[in-house]
PDB file of C-alpha atoms and ligand atoms in Angstrom:
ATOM      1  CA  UNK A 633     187.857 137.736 149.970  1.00 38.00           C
ATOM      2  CA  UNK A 634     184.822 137.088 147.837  1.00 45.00           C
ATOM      3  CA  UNK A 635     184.027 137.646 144.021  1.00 49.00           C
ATOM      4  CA  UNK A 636     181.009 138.574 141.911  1.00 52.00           C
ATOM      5  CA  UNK A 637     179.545 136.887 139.072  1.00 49.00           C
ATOM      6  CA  UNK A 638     178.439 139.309 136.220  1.00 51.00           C
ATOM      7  CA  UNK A 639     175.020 139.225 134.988  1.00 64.00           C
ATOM      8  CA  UNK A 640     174.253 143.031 134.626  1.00 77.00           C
ATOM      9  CA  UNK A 641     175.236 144.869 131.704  1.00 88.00           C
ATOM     10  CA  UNK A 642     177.093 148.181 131.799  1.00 90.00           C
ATOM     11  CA  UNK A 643     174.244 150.725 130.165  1.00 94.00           C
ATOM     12  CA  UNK A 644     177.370 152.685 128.668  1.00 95.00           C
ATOM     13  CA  UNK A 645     179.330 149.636 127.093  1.00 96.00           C
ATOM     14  CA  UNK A 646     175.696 147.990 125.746  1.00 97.00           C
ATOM     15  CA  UNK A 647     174.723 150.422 123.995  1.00 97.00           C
ATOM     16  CA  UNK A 648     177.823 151.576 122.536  1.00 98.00           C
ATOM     17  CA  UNK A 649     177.921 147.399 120.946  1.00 98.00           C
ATOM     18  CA  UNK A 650     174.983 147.821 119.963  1.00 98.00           C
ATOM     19  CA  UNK A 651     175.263 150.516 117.445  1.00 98.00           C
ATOM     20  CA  UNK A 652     178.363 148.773 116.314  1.00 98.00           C
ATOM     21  CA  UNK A 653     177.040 145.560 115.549  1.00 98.00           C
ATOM     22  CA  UNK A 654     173.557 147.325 114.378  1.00 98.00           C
ATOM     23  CA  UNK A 655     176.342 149.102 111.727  1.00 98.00           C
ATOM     24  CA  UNK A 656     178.076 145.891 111.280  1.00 98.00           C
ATOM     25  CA  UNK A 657     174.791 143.711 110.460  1.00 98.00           C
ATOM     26  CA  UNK A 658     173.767 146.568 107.489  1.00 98.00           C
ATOM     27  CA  UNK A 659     177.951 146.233 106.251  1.00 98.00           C
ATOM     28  CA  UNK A 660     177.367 142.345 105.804  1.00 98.00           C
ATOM     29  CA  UNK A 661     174.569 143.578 103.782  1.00 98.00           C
ATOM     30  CA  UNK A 662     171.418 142.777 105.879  1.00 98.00           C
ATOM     31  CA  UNK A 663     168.855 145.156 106.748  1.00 98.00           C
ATOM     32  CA  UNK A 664     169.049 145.552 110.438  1.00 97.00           C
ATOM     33  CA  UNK A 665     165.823 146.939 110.455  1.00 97.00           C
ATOM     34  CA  UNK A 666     164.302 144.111 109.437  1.00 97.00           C
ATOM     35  CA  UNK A 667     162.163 141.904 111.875  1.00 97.00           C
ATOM     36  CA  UNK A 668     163.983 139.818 112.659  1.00 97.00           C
ATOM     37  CA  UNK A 669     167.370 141.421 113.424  1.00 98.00           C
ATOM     38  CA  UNK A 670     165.725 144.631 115.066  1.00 97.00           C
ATOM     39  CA  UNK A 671     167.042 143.231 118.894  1.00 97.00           C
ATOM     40  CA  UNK A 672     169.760 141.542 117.419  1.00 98.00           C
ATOM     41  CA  UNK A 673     172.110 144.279 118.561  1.00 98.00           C
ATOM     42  CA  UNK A 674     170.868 144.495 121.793  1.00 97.00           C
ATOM     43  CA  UNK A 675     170.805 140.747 122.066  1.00 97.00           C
ATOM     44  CA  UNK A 676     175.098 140.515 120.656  1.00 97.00           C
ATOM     45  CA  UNK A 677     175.902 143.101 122.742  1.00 97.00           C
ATOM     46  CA  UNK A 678     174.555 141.858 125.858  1.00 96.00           C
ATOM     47  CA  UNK A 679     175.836 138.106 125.143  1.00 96.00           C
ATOM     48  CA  UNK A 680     179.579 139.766 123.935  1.00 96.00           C
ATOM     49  CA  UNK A 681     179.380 140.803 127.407  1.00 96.00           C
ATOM     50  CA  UNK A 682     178.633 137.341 128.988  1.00 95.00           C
ATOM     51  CA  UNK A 683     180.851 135.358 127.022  1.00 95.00           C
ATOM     52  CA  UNK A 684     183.871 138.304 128.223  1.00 96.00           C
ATOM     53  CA  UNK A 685     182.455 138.818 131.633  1.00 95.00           C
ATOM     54  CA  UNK A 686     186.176 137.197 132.672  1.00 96.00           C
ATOM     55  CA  UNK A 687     188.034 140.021 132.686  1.00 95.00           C
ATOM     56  CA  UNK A 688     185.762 141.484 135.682  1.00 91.00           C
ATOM     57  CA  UNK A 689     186.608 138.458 137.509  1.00 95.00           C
ATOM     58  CA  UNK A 690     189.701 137.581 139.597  1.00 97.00           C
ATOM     59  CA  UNK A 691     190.392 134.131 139.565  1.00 97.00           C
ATOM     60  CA  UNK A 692     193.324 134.531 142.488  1.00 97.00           C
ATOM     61  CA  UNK A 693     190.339 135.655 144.866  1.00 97.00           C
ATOM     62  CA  UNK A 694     188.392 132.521 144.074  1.00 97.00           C
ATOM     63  CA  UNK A 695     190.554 130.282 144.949  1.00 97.00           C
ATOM     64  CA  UNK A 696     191.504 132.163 147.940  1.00 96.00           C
ATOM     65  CA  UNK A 697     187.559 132.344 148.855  1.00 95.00           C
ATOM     66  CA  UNK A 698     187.758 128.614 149.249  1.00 95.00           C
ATOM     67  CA  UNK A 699     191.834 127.955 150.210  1.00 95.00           C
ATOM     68  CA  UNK A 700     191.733 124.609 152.900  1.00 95.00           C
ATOM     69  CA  UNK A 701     194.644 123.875 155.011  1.00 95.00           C
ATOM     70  CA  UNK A 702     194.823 120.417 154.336  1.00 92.00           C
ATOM     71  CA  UNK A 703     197.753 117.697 154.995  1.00 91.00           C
ATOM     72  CA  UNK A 704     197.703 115.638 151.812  1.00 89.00           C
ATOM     73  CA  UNK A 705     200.240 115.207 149.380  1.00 88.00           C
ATOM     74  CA  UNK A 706     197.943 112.819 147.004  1.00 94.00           C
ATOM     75  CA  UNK A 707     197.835 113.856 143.210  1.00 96.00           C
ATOM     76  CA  UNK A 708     194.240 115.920 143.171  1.00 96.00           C
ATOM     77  CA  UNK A 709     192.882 115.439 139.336  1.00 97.00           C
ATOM     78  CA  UNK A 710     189.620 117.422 137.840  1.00 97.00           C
ATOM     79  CA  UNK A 711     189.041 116.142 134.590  1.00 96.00           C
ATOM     80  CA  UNK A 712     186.454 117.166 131.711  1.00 96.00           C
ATOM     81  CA  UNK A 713     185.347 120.814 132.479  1.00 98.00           C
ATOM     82  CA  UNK A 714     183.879 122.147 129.999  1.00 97.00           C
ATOM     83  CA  UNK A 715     185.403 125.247 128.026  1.00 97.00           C
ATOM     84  CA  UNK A 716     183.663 127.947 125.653  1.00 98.00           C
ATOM     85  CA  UNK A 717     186.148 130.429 124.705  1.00 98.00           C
ATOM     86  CA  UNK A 718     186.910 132.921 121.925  1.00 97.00           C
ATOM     87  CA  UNK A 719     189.866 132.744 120.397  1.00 97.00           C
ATOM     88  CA  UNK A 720     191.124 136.282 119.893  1.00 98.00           C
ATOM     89  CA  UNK A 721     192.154 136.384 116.432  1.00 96.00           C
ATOM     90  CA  UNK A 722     188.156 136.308 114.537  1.00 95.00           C
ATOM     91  CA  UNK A 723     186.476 135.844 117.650  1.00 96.00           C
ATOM     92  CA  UNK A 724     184.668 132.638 116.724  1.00 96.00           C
ATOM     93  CA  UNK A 725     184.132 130.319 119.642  1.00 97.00           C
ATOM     94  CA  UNK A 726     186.279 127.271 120.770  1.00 97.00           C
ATOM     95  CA  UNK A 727     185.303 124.376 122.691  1.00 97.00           C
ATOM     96  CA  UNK A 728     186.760 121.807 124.517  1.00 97.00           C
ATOM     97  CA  UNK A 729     187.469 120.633 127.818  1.00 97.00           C
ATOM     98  CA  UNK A 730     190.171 121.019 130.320  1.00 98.00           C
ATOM     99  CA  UNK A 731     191.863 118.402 132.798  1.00 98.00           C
ATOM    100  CA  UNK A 732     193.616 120.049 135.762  1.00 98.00           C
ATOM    101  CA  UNK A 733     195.887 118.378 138.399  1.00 98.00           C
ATOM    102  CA  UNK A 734     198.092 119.573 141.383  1.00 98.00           C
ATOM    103  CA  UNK A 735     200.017 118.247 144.199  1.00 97.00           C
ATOM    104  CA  UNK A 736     198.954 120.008 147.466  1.00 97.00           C
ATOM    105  CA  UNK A 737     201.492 121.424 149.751  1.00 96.00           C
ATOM    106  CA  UNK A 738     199.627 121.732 152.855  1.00 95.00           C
ATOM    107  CA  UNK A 739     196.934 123.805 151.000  1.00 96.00           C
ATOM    108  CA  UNK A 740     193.872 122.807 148.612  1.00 96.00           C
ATOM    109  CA  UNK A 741     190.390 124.648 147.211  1.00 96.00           C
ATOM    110  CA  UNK A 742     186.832 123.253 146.165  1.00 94.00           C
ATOM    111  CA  UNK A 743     186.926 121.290 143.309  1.00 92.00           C
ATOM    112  CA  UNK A 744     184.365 123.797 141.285  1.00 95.00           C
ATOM    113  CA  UNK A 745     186.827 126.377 142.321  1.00 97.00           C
ATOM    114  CA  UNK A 746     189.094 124.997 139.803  1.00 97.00           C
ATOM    115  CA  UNK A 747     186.635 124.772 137.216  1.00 97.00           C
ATOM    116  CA  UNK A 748     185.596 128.671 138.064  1.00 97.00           C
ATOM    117  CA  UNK A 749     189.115 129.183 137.949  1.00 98.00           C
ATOM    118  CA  UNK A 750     188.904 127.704 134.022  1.00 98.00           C
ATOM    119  CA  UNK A 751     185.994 129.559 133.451  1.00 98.00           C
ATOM    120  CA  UNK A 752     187.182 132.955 134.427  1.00 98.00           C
ATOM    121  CA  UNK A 753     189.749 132.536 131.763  1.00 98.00           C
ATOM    122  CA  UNK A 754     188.123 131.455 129.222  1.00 98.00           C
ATOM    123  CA  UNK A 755     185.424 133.942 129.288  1.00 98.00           C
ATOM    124  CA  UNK A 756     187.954 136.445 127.504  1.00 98.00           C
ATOM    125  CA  UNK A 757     189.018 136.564 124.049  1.00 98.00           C
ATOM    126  CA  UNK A 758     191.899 133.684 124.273  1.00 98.00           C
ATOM    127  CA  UNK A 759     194.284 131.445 122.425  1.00 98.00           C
ATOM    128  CA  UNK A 760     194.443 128.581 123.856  1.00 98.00           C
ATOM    129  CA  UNK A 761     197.983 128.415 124.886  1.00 98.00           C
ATOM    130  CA  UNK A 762     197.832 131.236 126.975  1.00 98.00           C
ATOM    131  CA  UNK A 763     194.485 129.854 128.575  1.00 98.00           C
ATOM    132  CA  UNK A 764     196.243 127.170 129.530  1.00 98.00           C
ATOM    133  CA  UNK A 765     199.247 129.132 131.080  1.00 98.00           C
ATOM    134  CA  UNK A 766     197.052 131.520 133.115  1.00 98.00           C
ATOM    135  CA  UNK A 767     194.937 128.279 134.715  1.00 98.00           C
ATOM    136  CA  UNK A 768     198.594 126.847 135.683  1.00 98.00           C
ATOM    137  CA  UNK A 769     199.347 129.798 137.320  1.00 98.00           C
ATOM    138  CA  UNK A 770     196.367 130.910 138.941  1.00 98.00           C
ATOM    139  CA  UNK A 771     196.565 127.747 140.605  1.00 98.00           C
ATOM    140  CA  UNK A 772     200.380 128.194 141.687  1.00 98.00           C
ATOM    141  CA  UNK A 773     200.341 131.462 142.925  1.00 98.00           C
ATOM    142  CA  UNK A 774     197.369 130.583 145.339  1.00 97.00           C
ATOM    143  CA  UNK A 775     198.025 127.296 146.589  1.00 97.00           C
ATOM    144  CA  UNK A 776     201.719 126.851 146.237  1.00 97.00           C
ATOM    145  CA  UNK A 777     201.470 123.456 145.084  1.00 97.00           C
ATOM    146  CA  UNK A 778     204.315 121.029 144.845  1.00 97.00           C
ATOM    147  CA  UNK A 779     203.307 120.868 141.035  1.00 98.00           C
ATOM    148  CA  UNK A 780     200.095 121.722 138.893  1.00 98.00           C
ATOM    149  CA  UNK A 781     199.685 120.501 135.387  1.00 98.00           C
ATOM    150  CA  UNK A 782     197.177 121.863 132.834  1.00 98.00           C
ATOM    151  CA  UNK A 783     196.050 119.861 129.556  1.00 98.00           C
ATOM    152  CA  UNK A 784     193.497 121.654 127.321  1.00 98.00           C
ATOM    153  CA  UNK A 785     191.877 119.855 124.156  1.00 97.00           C
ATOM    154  CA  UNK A 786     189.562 122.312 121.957  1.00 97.00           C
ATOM    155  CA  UNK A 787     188.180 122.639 118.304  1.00 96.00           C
ATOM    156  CA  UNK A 788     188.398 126.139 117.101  1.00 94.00           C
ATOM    157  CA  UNK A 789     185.345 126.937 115.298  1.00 94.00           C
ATOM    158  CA  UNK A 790     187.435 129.424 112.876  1.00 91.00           C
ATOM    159  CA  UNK A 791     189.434 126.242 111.472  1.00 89.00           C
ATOM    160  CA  UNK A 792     185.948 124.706 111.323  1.00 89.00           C
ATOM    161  CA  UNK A 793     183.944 126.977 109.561  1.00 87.00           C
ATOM    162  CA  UNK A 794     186.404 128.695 107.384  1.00 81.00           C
ATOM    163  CA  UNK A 795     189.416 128.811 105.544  1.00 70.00           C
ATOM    164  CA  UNK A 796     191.054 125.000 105.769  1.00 66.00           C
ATOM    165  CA  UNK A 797     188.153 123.574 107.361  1.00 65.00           C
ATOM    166  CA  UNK A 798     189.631 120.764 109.574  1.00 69.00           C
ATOM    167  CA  UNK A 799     186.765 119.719 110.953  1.00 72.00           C
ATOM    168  CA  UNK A 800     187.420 116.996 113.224  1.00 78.00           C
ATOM    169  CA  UNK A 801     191.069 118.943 113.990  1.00 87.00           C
ATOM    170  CA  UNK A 802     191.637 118.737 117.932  1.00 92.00           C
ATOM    171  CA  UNK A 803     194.159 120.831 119.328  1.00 94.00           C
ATOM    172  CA  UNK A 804     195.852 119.907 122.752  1.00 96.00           C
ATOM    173  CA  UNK A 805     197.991 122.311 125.109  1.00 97.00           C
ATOM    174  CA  UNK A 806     199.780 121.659 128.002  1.00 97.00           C
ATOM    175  CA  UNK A 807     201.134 123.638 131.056  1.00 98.00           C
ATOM    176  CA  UNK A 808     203.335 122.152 133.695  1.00 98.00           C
ATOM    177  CA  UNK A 809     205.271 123.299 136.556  1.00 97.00           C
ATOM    178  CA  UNK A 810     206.836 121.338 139.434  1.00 97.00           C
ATOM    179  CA  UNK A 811     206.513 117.621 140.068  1.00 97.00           C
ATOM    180  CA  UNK A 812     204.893 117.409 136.917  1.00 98.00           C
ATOM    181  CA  UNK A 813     207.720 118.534 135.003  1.00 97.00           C
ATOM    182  CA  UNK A 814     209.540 114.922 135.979  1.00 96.00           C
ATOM    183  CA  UNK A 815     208.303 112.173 133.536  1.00 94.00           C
ATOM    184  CA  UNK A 816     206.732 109.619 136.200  1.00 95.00           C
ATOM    185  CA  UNK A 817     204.585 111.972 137.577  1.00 95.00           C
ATOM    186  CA  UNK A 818     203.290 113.598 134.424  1.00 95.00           C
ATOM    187  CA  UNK A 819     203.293 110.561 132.864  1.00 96.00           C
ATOM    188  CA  UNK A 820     200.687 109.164 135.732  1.00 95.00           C
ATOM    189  CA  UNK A 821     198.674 112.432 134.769  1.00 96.00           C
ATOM    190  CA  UNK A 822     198.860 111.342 131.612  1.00 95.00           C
ATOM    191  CA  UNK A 823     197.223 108.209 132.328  1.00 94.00           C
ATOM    192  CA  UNK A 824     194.726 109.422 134.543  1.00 93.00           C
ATOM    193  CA  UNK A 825     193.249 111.683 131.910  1.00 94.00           C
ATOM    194  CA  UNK A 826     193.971 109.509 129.066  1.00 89.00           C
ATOM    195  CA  UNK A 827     190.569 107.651 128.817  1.00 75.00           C
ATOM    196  CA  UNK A 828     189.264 111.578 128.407  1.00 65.00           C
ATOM    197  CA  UNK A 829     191.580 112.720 125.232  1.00 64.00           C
ATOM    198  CA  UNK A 830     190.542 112.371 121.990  1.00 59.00           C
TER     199      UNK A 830
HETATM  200 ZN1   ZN B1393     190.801 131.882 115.348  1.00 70.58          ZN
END
């Protein structure tokens, strides 16, 4: 089964964002006729689109586009891929990276699978706990691993930017099922990805 990467806009849903945000740009109290912010709707809408283009996407038929029977039972670790999400409560962006693991069971994918996989989610408006959940499971329900573990670091730009302004706050999340839920084997996740944290 394949999938489809977005990069066309739906006519309907573009320009219905872009009277919104044209409305929204005047009710900060800009002129959205102005030069400058003329194709600024346009623009918002079209990137709004991109940076939510997961929820067209299904991350099960990714995986399964690239699903290898293959006998090893080796820990299989991607670490550092990038994430740009928007965290669903004042949709300001939050960045970070992710560091996946599983434990094959007779079945693995590509290795930029998994990082699809991370990108599919995060291109949604997110909290990061839940991101982290839906890679772990995407992941389980496919392959059937003997365990998966998830471990997401991010700044959220809406501590950043406004009210307490933590700047150099980094939150961590964590999602494990299986193996990794006994301590030796999370713990040598742990380790693996350790040089990465913050
Ligand atoms: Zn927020």
């Amino acid at each position: 089964m394949g999938y489809k990467k977005t990069e066309h806009y739906d006519e309907k849903v573009t320009a219905g964002l872009m009277k919104s945000y044209k409305e929204i740009i005047d009710l900060l109290g800009e002129d959205s006729e102005r030069e400058g912010l003329q194709k600024t709707p346009e623009r918002v809408a079209k990137a709004m689109q991109y940076l939510t283009q997961g929820y067209q996407i299904d991350a099960k038929a990714i995986i399964n586009s690239a699903k290898f029977h293959e006998e090893v039972s080796e820990m299989i670790v991607v670490k550092d891929i990038e994430i740009y999400s928007m965290c669903e409560h004042h949709m300001l962006p939050f960045i970070g990276k992710a560091h996946v693991a599983y434990i094959p069971n007779g079945w693995i994918t590509g290795l930029s699978k998994v990082a699809r996989v991370v990108d599919v989610f995060a291109r949604r408006l997110q909290v990061q706990e839940r991101l982290t959940i839906q890679i772990r499971d995407a992941i389980k329900e496919t392959l059937n691993p003997l365990g998966v573990a998830v471990v997401i670091e991010a700044k959220h730009l809406c501590m950043m930017m406004r009210g307490v302004q933590k700047q150099n706050s980094v939150t961590t999340t964590s999602a494990f099922d299986g193996e990794f839920l006994k301590n030796p084997t999370r713990s040598e996740f742990l380790k693996l990805i350790s040089a990465s944290l913050d």
